[in-house]
Amino acid sequence: ADFFSTAVCAKAALLRNDAARAEGAGDALMRAMDANRSNMSKRKRFNLRWRWHDGFVEESGPTQCVLQAADSGQLHSMLGFPALVLLELARTELPRASAYATAATDLLHFIKGSRGVRKSPQAHVVAAAAAAAKDTSLAMEIADELSSQMCKSGSLISPMKEGAEEGETMDHVAEAAFWLCYVNHSLASGTPA
């Protein structure tokens, strides 16, 4: 299992008004958060994948974990999207809504401590989660930097990362543009989009 996919399951359940599945996936996110707390505080690492029979996958790499000390190469969206989903779960009538809010705040605090997050081309959804959590400073720092990166060459189609295929770059730009719109809407209205 992995943290990001679990958040996708929770989001899909929310979209379908399936409270039981949203709660089940939300609770799984909470268990992963709780199991990661020691890693987060001592090792400055968030493990993204686990096996039911033996716990976290202790491999390194951008799809395995997020490291706070890394300047680049981290997939911050792997934590940003789950933080946003936890915030959405916190706005429901589910019994653990306040616990979801606390988990989202703790996750954003961990992300905020990551050295490379403010310049990461993968942080667009972190900006959206920060905006939803009313952390205007973090949301704007990331959004401004991402906008600057996207427009650096005078075109939104400039490669977001070395060696990216044109189609992949276009997908990434479209996704980033979506989340930047979400940030703008959330900050302008004072409520999450």
Tab-separated table of C-alpha atoms in Angstrom:
chain	number	residue	atom	x	y	z
A	1	ALA	CA	0.000	0.000	0.000
A	2	ASP	CA	1.086	3.590	-0.313
A	3	PHE	CA	0.192	6.940	1.178
A	4	PHE	CA	-0.679	8.743	-2.059
A	5	SER	CA	-2.926	5.958	-3.401
A	6	THR	CA	-4.734	5.795	-0.078
A	7	ALA	CA	-5.421	9.530	-0.356
A	8	VAL	CA	-6.754	8.988	-3.899
A	9	CYS	CA	-9.136	6.345	-2.511
A	10	ALA	CA	-10.322	8.759	0.191
A	11	LYS	CA	-10.846	11.543	-2.371
A	12	ALA	CA	-12.782	9.226	-4.700
A	13	ALA	CA	-14.997	8.159	-1.802
A	14	LEU	CA	-15.617	11.802	-0.862
A	15	LEU	CA	-16.589	12.604	-4.448
A	16	ARG	CA	-19.043	9.688	-4.433
A	17	ASN	CA	-20.447	10.626	-0.996
A	18	ASP	CA	-19.328	7.235	0.314
A	19	ALA	CA	-18.691	8.180	3.935
A	20	ALA	CA	-17.740	4.655	5.048
A	21	ARG	CA	-14.985	4.298	2.427
A	22	ALA	CA	-13.783	7.866	2.941
A	23	GLU	CA	-13.513	7.173	6.654
A	24	GLY	CA	-11.706	3.857	6.091
A	25	ALA	CA	-9.145	5.477	3.785
A	26	GLY	CA	-8.831	8.485	6.100
A	27	ASP	CA	-8.174	6.206	9.044
A	28	ALA	CA	-5.516	4.361	7.008
A	29	LEU	CA	-3.840	7.727	6.309
A	30	MET	CA	-3.932	8.442	10.045
A	31	ARG	CA	-2.345	5.077	10.870
A	32	ALA	CA	0.422	5.734	8.327
A	33	MET	CA	0.956	9.180	9.853
A	34	ASP	CA	1.134	7.724	13.361
A	35	ALA	CA	3.542	4.991	12.254
A	36	ASN	CA	5.736	7.627	10.556
A	37	ARG	CA	5.967	10.015	13.530
A	38	SER	CA	9.286	8.619	14.760
A	39	ASN	CA	10.726	8.771	11.230
A	40	MET	CA	9.456	12.314	10.828
A	41	SER	CA	11.019	13.592	14.033
A	42	LYS	CA	14.245	11.580	14.252
A	43	ARG	CA	15.145	10.711	10.665
A	44	LYS	CA	13.404	13.664	8.924
A	45	ARG	CA	11.909	11.101	6.576
A	46	PHE	CA	8.359	10.151	5.630
A	47	ASN	CA	7.968	6.605	4.311
A	48	LEU	CA	5.342	6.444	1.567
A	49	ARG	CA	4.954	2.672	1.142
A	50	TRP	CA	4.258	-0.210	3.471
A	51	ARG	CA	3.419	-3.895	3.461
A	52	TRP	CA	0.717	-5.222	5.731
A	53	HIS	CA	2.864	-8.124	6.939
A	54	ASP	CA	6.132	-6.311	7.779
A	55	GLY	CA	5.581	-2.534	7.891
A	56	PHE	CA	7.273	0.268	5.989
A	57	VAL	CA	9.338	-0.301	2.883
A	58	GLU	CA	12.678	1.157	3.991
A	59	GLU	CA	14.033	1.786	0.500
A	60	SER	CA	15.124	5.241	-0.585
A	61	GLY	CA	14.041	7.052	-3.713
A	62	PRO	CA	11.390	9.602	-4.613
A	63	THR	CA	8.550	7.076	-4.837
A	64	GLN	CA	9.542	5.411	-1.547
A	65	CYS	CA	9.988	8.334	0.839
A	66	VAL	CA	10.223	12.111	1.195
A	67	LEU	CA	13.386	13.412	2.859
A	68	GLN	CA	13.382	16.836	4.511
A	69	ALA	CA	17.129	17.351	3.996
A	70	ALA	CA	17.041	16.909	0.205
A	71	ASP	CA	17.382	20.034	-1.899
A	72	SER	CA	15.774	18.459	-4.967
A	73	GLY	CA	14.416	15.231	-6.399
A	74	GLN	CA	11.555	14.845	-3.918
A	75	LEU	CA	7.965	14.191	-4.972
A	76	HIS	CA	6.344	16.622	-2.548
A	77	SER	CA	2.985	15.982	-4.209
A	78	MET	CA	3.083	12.521	-2.600
A	79	LEU	CA	2.498	14.314	0.727
A	80	GLY	CA	0.732	17.454	-0.491
A	81	PHE	CA	-2.259	15.649	-1.963
A	82	PRO	CA	-2.816	13.515	1.163
A	83	ALA	CA	-2.599	16.688	3.295
A	84	LEU	CA	-5.278	18.292	1.125
A	85	VAL	CA	-7.493	15.194	1.363
A	86	LEU	CA	-7.069	15.088	5.158
A	87	LEU	CA	-8.220	18.721	5.243
A	88	GLU	CA	-11.271	17.774	3.168
A	89	LEU	CA	-12.013	14.892	5.554
A	90	ALA	CA	-11.734	17.374	8.432
A	91	ARG	CA	-14.631	19.384	6.945
A	92	THR	CA	-16.985	16.383	7.001
A	93	GLU	CA	-19.322	15.137	9.713
A	94	LEU	CA	-17.178	12.045	10.264
A	95	PRO	CA	-16.467	11.208	13.925
A	96	ARG	CA	-12.689	11.735	13.549
A	97	ALA	CA	-12.902	15.018	11.606
A	98	SER	CA	-10.832	16.906	14.173
A	99	ALA	CA	-8.172	14.170	14.141
A	100	TYR	CA	-7.947	14.496	10.348
A	101	ALA	CA	-7.389	18.240	10.759
A	102	THR	CA	-4.592	17.608	13.253
A	103	ALA	CA	-2.959	15.053	10.947
A	104	ALA	CA	-3.141	17.490	8.020
A	105	THR	CA	-1.532	20.220	10.123
A	106	ASP	CA	1.235	17.848	11.246
A	107	LEU	CA	1.847	16.694	7.675
A	108	LEU	CA	2.034	20.281	6.395
A	109	HIS	CA	4.431	21.117	9.218
A	110	PHE	CA	6.691	18.266	8.089
A	111	ILE	CA	6.468	19.356	4.436
A	112	LYS	CA	7.192	22.967	5.385
A	113	GLY	CA	10.435	21.776	7.006
A	114	SER	CA	11.637	20.256	3.725
A	115	ARG	CA	14.584	22.193	2.338
A	116	GLY	CA	13.641	21.914	-1.315
A	117	VAL	CA	9.851	22.258	-1.173
A	118	ARG	CA	9.648	25.950	-2.049
A	119	LYS	CA	11.550	25.414	-5.314
A	120	SER	CA	10.203	21.986	-6.179
A	121	PRO	CA	8.311	21.633	-9.469
A	122	GLN	CA	6.389	18.851	-7.677
A	123	ALA	CA	5.040	21.126	-4.921
A	124	HIS	CA	1.979	22.561	-6.682
A	125	VAL	CA	-0.480	20.526	-4.632
A	126	VAL	CA	1.458	21.447	-1.464
A	127	ALA	CA	0.607	25.079	-2.291
A	128	ALA	CA	-3.055	24.054	-2.619
A	129	ALA	CA	-2.978	22.232	0.727
A	130	ALA	CA	-1.286	25.226	2.371
A	131	ALA	CA	-3.969	27.536	0.943
A	132	ALA	CA	-6.726	25.216	2.189
A	133	ALA	CA	-5.055	25.262	5.635
A	134	LYS	CA	-4.905	29.084	5.471
A	135	ASP	CA	-1.085	29.114	5.426
A	136	THR	CA	-0.990	31.999	2.981
A	137	SER	CA	2.759	32.486	3.274
A	138	LEU	CA	3.692	28.932	2.251
A	139	ALA	CA	1.008	28.809	-0.440
A	140	MET	CA	2.225	32.034	-2.044
A	141	GLU	CA	5.940	31.186	-1.762
A	142	ILE	CA	5.420	27.920	-3.630
A	143	ALA	CA	2.909	29.337	-6.127
A	144	ASP	CA	5.145	32.306	-6.957
A	145	GLU	CA	8.218	30.120	-7.426
A	146	LEU	CA	6.318	27.598	-9.536
A	147	SER	CA	4.862	30.362	-11.723
A	148	SER	CA	8.345	31.781	-12.160
A	149	GLN	CA	9.726	28.359	-13.181
A	150	MET	CA	6.891	27.807	-15.633
A	151	CYS	CA	7.334	31.184	-17.302
A	152	LYS	CA	11.141	31.377	-17.206
A	153	SER	CA	11.593	30.780	-20.929
A	154	GLY	CA	8.591	32.898	-21.904
A	155	SER	CA	6.503	29.797	-22.513
A	156	LEU	CA	4.509	27.524	-20.258
A	157	ILE	CA	5.765	24.541	-22.237
A	158	SER	CA	9.366	24.839	-21.085
A	159	PRO	CA	10.518	21.539	-19.563
A	160	MET	CA	9.742	21.292	-15.864
A	161	LYS	CA	12.486	18.719	-15.399
A	162	GLU	CA	15.499	17.459	-17.292
A	163	GLY	CA	14.794	14.775	-19.861
A	164	ALA	CA	11.011	15.058	-19.699
A	165	GLU	CA	9.019	14.063	-22.765
A	166	GLU	CA	6.977	16.893	-24.316
A	167	GLY	CA	3.670	15.178	-23.485
A	168	GLU	CA	4.769	14.584	-19.910
A	169	THR	CA	5.809	18.230	-19.629
A	170	MET	CA	2.457	19.388	-20.977
A	171	ASP	CA	0.605	17.150	-18.508
A	172	HIS	CA	2.713	18.512	-15.675
A	173	VAL	CA	2.092	22.107	-16.738
A	174	ALA	CA	-1.666	21.486	-16.951
A	175	GLU	CA	-1.685	19.890	-13.500
A	176	ALA	CA	0.362	22.735	-12.033
A	177	ALA	CA	-1.953	25.303	-13.639
A	178	PHE	CA	-4.982	23.545	-12.107
A	179	TRP	CA	-3.475	23.624	-8.612
A	180	LEU	CA	-2.350	27.245	-9.017
A	181	CYS	CA	-5.965	28.159	-9.873
A	182	TYR	CA	-7.070	26.257	-6.762
A	183	VAL	CA	-4.572	28.265	-4.679
A	184	ASN	CA	-5.785	31.569	-6.127
A	185	HIS	CA	-9.433	30.667	-5.545
A	186	SER	CA	-8.812	29.450	-1.990
A	187	LEU	CA	-6.805	32.514	-1.017
A	188	ALA	CA	-9.204	34.954	-2.716
A	189	SER	CA	-12.362	33.445	-1.210
A	190	GLY	CA	-10.953	32.445	2.150
A	191	THR	CA	-12.409	28.953	1.701
A	192	PRO	CA	-10.927	25.879	0.008
A	193	ALA	CA	-11.966	25.478	-3.628
